[in-house]
XYZ file of C-alpha atoms in Angstrom:
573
model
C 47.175 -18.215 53.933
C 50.431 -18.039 51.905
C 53.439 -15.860 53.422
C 56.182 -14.805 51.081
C 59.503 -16.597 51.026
C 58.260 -19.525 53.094
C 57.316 -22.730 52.167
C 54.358 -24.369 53.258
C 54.424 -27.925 55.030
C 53.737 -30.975 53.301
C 54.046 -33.473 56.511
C 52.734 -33.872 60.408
C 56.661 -33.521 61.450
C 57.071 -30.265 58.999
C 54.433 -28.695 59.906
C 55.436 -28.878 63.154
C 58.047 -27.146 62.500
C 57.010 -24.783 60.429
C 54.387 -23.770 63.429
C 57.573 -23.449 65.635
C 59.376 -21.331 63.442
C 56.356 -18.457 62.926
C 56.100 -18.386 66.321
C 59.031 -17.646 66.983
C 58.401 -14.805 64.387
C 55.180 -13.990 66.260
C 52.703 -14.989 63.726
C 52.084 -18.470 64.840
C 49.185 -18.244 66.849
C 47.202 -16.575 63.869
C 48.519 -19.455 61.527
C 48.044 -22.171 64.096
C 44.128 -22.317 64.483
C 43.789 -21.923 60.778
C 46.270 -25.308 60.400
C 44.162 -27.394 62.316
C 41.017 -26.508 60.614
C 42.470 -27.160 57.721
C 43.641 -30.416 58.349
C 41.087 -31.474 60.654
C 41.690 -33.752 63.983
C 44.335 -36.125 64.280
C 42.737 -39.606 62.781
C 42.287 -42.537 65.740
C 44.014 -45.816 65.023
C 40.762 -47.854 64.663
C 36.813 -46.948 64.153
C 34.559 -48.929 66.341
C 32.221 -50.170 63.122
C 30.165 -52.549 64.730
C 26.902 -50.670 64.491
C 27.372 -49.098 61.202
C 28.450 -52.746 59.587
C 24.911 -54.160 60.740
C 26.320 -56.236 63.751
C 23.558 -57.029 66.464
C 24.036 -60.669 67.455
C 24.815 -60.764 71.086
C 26.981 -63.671 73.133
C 24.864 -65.552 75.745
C 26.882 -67.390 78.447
C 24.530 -68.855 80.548
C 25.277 -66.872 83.833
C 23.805 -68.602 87.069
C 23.808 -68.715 90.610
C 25.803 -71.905 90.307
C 29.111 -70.112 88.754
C 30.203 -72.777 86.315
C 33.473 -71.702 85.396
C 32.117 -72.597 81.503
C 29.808 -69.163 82.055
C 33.314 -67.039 81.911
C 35.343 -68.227 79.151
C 33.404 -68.693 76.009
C 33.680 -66.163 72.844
C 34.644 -68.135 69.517
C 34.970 -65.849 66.558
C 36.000 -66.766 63.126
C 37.232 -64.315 60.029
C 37.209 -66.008 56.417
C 35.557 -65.973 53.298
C 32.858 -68.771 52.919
C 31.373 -67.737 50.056
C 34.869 -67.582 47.936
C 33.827 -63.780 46.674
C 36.781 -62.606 48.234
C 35.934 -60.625 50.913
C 36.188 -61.851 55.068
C 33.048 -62.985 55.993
C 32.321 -63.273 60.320
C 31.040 -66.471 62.149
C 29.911 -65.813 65.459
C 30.156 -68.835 67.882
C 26.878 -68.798 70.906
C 27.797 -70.350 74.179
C 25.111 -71.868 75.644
C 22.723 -71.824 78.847
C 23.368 -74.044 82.049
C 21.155 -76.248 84.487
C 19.624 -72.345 86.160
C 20.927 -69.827 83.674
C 18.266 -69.957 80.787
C 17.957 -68.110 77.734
C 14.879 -66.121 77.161
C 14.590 -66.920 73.438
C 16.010 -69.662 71.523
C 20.086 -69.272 70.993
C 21.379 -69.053 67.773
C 25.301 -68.630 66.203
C 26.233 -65.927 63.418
C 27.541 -65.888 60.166
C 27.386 -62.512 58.729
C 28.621 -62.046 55.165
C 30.347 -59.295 53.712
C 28.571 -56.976 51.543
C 31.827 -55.207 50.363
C 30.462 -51.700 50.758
C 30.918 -51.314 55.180
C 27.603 -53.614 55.800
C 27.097 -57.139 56.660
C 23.968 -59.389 56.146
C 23.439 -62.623 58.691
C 23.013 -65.439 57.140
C 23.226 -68.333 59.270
C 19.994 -69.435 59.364
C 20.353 -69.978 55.232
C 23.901 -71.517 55.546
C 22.730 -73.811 58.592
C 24.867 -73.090 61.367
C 22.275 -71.083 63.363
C 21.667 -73.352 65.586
C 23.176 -74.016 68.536
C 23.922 -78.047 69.481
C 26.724 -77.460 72.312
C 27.963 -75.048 74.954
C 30.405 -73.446 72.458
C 33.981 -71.785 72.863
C 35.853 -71.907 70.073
C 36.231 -71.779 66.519
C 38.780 -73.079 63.849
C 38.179 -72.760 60.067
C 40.197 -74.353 57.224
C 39.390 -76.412 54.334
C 40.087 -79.807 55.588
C 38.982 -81.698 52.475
C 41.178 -79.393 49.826
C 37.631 -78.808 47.897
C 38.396 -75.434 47.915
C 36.374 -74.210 50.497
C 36.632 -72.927 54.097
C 34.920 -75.726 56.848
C 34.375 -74.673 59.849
C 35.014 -77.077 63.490
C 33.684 -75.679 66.863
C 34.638 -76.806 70.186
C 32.787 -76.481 73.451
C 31.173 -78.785 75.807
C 30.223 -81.579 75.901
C 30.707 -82.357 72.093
C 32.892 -80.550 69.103
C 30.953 -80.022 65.870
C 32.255 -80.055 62.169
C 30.831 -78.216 59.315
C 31.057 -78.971 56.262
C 31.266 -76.182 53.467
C 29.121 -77.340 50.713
C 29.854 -74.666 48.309
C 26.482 -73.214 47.607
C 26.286 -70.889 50.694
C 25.203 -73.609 53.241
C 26.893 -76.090 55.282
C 26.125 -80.011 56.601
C 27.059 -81.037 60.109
C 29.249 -83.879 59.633
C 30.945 -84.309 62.657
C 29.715 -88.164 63.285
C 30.524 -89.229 60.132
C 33.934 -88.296 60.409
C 34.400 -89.242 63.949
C 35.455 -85.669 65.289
C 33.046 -85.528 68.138
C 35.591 -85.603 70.994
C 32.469 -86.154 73.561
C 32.383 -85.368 76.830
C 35.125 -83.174 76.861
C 35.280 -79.263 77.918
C 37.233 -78.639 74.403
C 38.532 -75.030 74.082
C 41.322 -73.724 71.671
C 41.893 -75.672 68.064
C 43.889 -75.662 65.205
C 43.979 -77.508 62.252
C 47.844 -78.054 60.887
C 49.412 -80.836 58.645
C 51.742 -82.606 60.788
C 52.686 -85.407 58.831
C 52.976 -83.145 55.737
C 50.776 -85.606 53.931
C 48.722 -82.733 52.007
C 45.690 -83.070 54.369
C 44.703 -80.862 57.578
C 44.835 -82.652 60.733
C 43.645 -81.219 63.871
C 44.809 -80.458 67.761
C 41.709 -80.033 70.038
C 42.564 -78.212 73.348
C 40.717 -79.641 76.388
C 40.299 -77.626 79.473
C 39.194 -79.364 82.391
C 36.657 -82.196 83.378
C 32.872 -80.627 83.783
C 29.794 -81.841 84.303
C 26.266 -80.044 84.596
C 24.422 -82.641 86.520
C 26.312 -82.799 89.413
C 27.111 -79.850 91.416
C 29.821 -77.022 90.936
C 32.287 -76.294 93.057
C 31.434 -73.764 95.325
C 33.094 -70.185 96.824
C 32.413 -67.091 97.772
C 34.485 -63.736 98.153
C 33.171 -61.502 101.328
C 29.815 -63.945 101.614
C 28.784 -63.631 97.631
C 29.286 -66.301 95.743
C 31.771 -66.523 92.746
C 33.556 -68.406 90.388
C 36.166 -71.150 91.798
C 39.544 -70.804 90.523
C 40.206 -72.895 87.646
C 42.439 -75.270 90.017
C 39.255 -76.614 91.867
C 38.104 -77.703 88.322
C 40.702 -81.259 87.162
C 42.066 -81.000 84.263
C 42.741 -82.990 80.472
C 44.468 -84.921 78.205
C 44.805 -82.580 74.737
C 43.401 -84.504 71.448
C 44.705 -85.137 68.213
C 42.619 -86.279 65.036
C 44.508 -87.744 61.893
C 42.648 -86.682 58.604
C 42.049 -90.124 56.473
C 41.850 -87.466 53.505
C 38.257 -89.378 52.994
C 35.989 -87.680 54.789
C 36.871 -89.045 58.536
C 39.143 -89.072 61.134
C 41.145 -90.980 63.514
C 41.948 -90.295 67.410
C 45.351 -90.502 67.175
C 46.079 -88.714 71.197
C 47.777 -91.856 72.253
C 50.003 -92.950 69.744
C 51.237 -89.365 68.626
C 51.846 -88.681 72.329
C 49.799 -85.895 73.159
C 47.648 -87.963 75.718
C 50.149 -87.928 78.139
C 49.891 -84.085 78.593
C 47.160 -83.442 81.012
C 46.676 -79.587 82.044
C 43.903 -76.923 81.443
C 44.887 -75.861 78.109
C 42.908 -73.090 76.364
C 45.161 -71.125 73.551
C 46.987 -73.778 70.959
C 49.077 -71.875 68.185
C 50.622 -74.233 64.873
C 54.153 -73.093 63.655
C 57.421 -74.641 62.843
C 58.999 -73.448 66.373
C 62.760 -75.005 65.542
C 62.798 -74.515 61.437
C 62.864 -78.050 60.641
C 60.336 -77.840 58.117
C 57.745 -79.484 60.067
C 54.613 -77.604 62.279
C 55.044 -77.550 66.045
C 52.280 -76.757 68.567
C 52.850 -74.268 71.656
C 50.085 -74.545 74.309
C 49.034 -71.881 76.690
C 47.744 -73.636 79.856
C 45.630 -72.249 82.710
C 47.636 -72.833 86.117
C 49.211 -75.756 84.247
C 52.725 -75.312 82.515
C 52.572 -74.227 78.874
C 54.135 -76.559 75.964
C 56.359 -76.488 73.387
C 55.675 -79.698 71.342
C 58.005 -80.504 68.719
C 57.147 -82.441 65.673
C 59.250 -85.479 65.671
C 58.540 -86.484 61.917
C 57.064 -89.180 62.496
C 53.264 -89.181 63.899
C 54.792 -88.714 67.639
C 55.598 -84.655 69.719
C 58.111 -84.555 72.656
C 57.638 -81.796 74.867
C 60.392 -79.204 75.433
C 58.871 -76.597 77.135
C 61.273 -77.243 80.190
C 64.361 -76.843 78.012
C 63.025 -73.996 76.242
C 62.147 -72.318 79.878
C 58.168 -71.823 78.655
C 56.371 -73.336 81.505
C 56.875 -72.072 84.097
C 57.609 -68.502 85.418
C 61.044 -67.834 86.727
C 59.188 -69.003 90.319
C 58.889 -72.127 89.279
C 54.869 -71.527 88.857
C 52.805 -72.367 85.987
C 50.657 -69.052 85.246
C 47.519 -68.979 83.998
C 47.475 -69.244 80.461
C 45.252 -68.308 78.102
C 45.619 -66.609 74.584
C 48.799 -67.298 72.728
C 50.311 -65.974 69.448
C 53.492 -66.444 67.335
C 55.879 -63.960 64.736
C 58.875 -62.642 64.157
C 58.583 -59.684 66.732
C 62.006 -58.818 66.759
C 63.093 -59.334 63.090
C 65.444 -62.306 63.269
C 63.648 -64.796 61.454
C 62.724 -67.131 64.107
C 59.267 -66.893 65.823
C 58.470 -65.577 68.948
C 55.713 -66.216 71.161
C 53.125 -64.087 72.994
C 51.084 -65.563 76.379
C 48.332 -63.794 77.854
C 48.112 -64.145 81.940
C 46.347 -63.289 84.550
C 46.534 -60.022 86.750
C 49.675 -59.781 88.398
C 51.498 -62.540 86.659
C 51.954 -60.032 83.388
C 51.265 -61.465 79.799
C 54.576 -63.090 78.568
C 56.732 -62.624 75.530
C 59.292 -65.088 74.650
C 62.127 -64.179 71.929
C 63.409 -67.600 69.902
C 66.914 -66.889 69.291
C 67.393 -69.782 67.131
C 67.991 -71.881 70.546
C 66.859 -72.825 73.842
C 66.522 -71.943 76.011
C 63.732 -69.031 75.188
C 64.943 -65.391 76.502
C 62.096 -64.114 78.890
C 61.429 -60.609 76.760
C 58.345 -59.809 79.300
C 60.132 -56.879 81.194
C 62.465 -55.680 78.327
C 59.423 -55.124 75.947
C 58.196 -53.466 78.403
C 54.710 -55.744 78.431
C 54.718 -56.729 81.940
C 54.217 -53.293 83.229
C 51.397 -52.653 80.419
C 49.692 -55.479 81.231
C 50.553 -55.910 85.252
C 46.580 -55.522 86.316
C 44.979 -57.327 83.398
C 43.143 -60.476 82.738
C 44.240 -61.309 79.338
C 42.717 -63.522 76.484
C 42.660 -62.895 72.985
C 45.985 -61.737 71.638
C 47.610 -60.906 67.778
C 50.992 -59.753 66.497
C 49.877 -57.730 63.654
C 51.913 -54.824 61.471
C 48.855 -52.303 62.282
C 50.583 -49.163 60.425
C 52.438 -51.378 58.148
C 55.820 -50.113 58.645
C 57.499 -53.896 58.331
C 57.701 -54.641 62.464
C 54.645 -56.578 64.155
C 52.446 -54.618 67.096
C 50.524 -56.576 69.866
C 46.807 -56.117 69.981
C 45.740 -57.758 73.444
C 41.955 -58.021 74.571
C 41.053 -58.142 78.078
C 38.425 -58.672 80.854
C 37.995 -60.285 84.715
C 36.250 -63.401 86.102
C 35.365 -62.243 89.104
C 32.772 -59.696 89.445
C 33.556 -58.413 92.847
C 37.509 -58.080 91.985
C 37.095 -54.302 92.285
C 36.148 -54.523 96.008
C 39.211 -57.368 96.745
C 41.305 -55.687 94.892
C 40.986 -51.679 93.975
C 43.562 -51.515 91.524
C 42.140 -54.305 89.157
C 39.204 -53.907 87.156
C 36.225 -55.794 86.020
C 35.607 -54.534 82.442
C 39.204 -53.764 80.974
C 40.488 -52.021 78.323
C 41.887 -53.491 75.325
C 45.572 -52.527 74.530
C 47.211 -51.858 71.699
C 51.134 -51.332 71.646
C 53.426 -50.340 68.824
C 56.889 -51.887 68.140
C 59.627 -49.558 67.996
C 61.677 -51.805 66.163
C 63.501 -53.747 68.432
C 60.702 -55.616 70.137
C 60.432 -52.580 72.818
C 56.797 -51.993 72.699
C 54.900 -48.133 73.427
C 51.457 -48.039 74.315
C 49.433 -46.289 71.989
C 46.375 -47.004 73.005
C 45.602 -43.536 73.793
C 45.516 -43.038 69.908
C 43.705 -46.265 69.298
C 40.362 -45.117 68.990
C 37.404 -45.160 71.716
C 37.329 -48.614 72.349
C 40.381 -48.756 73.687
C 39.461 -46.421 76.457
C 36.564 -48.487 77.676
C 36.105 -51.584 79.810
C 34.776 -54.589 78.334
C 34.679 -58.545 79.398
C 36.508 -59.704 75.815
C 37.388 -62.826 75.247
C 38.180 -64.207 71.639
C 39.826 -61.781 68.955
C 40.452 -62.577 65.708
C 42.113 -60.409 63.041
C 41.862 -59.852 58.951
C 41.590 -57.383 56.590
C 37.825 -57.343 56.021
C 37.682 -53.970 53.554
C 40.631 -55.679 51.375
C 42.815 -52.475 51.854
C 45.889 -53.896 52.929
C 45.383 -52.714 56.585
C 44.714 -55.644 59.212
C 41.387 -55.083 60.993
C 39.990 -56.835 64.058
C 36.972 -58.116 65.442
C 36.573 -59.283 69.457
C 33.309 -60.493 71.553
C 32.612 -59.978 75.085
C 30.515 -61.709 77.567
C 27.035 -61.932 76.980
C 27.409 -58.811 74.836
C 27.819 -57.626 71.468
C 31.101 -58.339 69.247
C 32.956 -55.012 68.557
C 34.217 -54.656 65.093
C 37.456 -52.301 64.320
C 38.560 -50.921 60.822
C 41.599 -50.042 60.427
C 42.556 -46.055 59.678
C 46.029 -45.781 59.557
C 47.479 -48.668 57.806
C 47.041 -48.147 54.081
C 49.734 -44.660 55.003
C 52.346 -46.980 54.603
C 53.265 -49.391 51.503
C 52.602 -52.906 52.013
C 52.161 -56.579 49.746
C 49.658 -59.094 50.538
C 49.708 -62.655 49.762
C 47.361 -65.605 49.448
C 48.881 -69.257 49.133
C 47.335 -72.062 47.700
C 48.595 -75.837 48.054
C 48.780 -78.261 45.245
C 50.651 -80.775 46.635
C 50.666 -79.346 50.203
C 47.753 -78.284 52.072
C 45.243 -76.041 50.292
C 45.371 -73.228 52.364
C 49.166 -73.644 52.596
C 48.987 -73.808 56.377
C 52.431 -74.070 57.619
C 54.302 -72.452 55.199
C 56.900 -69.980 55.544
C 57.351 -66.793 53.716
C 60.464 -64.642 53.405
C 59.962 -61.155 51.693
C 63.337 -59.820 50.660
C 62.559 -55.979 50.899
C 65.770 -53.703 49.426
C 68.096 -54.537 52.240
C 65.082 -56.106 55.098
C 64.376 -59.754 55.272
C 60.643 -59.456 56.297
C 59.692 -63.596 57.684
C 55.963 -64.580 58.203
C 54.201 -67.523 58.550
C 50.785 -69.139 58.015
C 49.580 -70.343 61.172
C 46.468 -71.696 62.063
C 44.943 -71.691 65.787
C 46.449 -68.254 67.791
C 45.116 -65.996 69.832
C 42.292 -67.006 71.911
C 39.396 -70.022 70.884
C 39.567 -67.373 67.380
C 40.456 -68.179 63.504
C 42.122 -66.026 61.230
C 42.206 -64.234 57.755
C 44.970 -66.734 56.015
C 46.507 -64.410 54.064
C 49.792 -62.791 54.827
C 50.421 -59.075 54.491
C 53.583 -57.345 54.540
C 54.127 -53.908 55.775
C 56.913 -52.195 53.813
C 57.195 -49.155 55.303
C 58.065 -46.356 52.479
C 60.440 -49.075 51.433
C 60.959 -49.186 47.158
C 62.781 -51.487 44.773
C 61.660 -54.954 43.196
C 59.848 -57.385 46.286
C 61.197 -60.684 45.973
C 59.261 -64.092 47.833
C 60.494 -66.843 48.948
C 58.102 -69.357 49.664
C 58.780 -72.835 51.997
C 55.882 -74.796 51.473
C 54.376 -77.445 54.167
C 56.049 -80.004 52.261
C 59.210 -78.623 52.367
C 59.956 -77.541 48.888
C 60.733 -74.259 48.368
C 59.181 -71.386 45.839
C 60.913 -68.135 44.360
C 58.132 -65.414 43.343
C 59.716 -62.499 41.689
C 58.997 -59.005 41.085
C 55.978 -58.536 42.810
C 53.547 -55.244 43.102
C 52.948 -53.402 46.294
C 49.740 -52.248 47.478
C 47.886 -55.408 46.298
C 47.151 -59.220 47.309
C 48.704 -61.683 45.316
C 47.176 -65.343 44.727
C 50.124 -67.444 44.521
C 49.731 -70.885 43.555
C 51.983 -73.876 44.651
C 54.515 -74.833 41.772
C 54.672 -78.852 41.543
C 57.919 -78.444 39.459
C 59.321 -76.287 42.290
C 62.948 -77.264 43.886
C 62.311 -79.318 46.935
């Protein structure tokens, strides 16, 4: 319906209008029901696709009358292309059954790979990481040999595994030949970063606390039932840090690069140059033990400043309770900025690096703390959802404690995920509401790991839950806006460029990202980096600061597209 001399809409906002205006004229109620058939329901944020993309595998944690604190926390999940066809392939990491909490059929992990048309197929059993050696948590993929080829290293309890990609679909366990077992330790977050820029991946292992299934668990019960202890009945460890020989093998270096000296319950580990020095820092989310900041020293050794940079502790003087952790440029000044998820009451923390220290505590001005104020938080992810150029926070949740509803009415046991929007200046709305159906229902979630697995330039998601299925999101919104996505590969540096630094000069926006490795929570990423550009236009110009320090100018690049950009040997340095 057409009436003369006006114009019809072409936009949400116009239309809006325009539906203001005829009312006003008394014909808008005829013209308003038509409008929304017309252009249909307002489209959700994400699609829960787990079911439709073939997804079944289910997480077993090996619940028992004995409450190991193990049974709460595991959830690995991994997003990256094994099969080098160019499309995000899932690995599903098991946990594993305890002394009294047996499985009913024989465990297995999942790799599902992408069929490119919505589905998955699961295919570990062929690629030979079905089964399932160790109580598992986490997962951290990266080519570690610079074959070309993603490898994928698993943590748990009481040993760490290392796969091997062989480049034919399958994979070798070769974690005793390279000496990357860390045994008998509770291991939890990982991340594989080069910190002595020597081309090669090294690796950070998180360890938790000490553990053992023979003996017995600490006990304690809430109103005569028995629960879970808090994690500070449960000792905690010294983090780990391999050196890659760049043969094949590995060497412990935790004592003579430092790291050893930092004993806490660590669980979320995220790799970035903190300072801009050139060189890859680690931050540390620690459970009831204060977080670090450790800064690369340049040679083999990390000092930690987390005191200085006021990261540790709350403004109490109290270490919270640590547990996913993610850093980017949330509020557009080039410097990263870091992301802690808490337990309930303590809020999940944001931390704006002005350049300096100390840190500014952003938690209340972002408005997270009162978003977050009853949640148990774990996996967490700046992403640009709707591509508009300014990173979002996608936060997964979920209790410990399965009688917290009757201790404490206003927290729950299954929580809802969260999803908030950045209005530009690192104040954050919740828009959950709009996020789709997941976010309006409870779940125990634990890792969450994020890529664009339909290669449409919109950054999807994927987080599991506790003895449950994984739930898969597609992204609906973000292909609205313009955006550039790029994949780095390392020559000289690291093959998957891990630890570089890219600028995007965007008409009059400096847009500043980072490939990281580690983040979020016991969860690996899609490598590449997109930019959202809004309805920017004009010529996109990169500038590239590779892990070795020298420094790459990519001109003249086309939006709505990824990019393979290839290290440049005769590069300035």
């Amino acid at each position: 319906m057409k009436l003369p001399g006006i114009s019809q809409p072409n936009s949400a906002w116009s239309r809006r209008r325009f539906l203001c205006a005829l009312s006003a004229a008394g014909v808008g109620q005829v013209l308003h029901s038509n409008l929304l058939r017309a252009t249909g329901p307002p489209t959700t944020i994400f699609s829960d696709v787990t079911a439709d993309a073939g997804i079944t595998w289910r997480q077993f944690n090996g619940f028992s009358p004995d409450r190991y604190l193990i049974e709460t926390m595991g959830g690995g999940v991994g997003m990256f292309d094994f099969d080098n066809d160019e499309k995000l392939d899932i690995f599903l990491l098991n946990g594993g059954e305890t002394p009294r909490g047996k499985s009913a059929k024989p465990l297995q992990n999942a790799l599902y790979r992408n069929l490119g048309n919505g589905k998955f197929a699961e295919v570990a059993a062929e690629a030979g990481l079905h089964r399932v050696h160790n109580y598992g948590m986490g997962v951290a993929v990266a080519d570690f040999d610079n074959d070309g080829h993603q490898d994928i290293f698993t943590t748990g309890f009481p040993n760490c595994t290392l796969y091997h990609n062989n480049g034919n679909g399958t994979f070798t366990d070769v974690t005793a030949d390279a000496g990357i077992q860390n045994p008998r330790r509770w291991a939890t977050g990982a991340a594989w970063f080069d910190y002595d820029r020597d081309g090669f991946l090294d690796l950070v292992v998180c360890n938790y606390a000490e553990l053992s299934f023979e003996g017995i668990a600490p006990k304690c019960e809430s109103n005569s039932v028995r629960t879970y202890c808090q994690q500070t009945a449960y000792k905690g460890m010294p983090l780990t840090m391999y050196h890659n020989n760049r043969n094949g093998t590995f060497t412990d270096v935790s004592q003579s690069s430092g790291v050893d000296r930092f004993v806490g319950r660590a669980l979320g580990v995220v790799a970035i140059d903190i300072d801009d020095d050139g060189w890859p820092d680690l931050f540390v989310a620690r459970d009831a033990s204060p977080n670090l900041l450790l800064l690369n020293k340049h040679d083999g050794t990390f000092v930690d400043a987390g005191l200085e940079a006021e990261i540790a502790f709350d403004t109490n003087g109290n270490a919270r309770a640590g547990m996913g952790v993610d850093a980017g440029d949330v509020n557009g000044d080039g410097h990263p900025d870091i992301v802690v998820t808490n337990f309930n009451f303590e809020f999940h923390s944001l931390f704006l690096n002005r350049g300096i220290f100390p840190f500014e505590d952003w938690t209340r001005s972002s408005r997270l703390a009162g978003f977050t104020r009853a949640d148990v938080g774990w996996g967490t992810h700046f992403l640009d959802y709707d591509n508009d150029g300014f990173l979002d926070l996608i936060v997964v949740n979920g209790h410990v404690n399965e009688v917290i509803e009757d201790l404490q009415p206003q927290v729950k046991y299954r929580e809802q995920p969260l999803l908030l929007h950045n209005t530009a200046d690192a104040v954050f709305e919740d828009v959950s509401s709009k996020a789709g159906s997941v976010f309006s229902q409870g779940y125990l979630a634990r890792g969450l790991a994020i890529g664009d697995w339909d290669n449409d330039g919109a950054p999807d998601a994927i987080f599991t839950c506790i003895a449950e299925h994984p739930v898969l999101l597609r992204n609906n919104v973000g292909q609205e806006n313009s955006w550039i996505g790029i994949r780095l590969v390392g020559s000289t540096s690291n093959r998957d460029a891990i630890g570089a630094k890219l600028t995007l000069q965007v008409g009059d926006r400096k847009l500043v990202r980072w490939v990281t490795s580690g983040s979020s929570y016991l969860s690996s990423h899609d490598k590449r980096v997109i930019f959202g550009i809004g309805s920017k236009t004009g010529s996109l110009n990169l500038e590239i600061r590779w892990p070795n320090g020298g420094t790459q100018h990519v001109s003249n690049l086309v939006a709505k597209r990824y990019h393979t950009i290839r290290e440049d040997t005769n590069r300035t340095g």
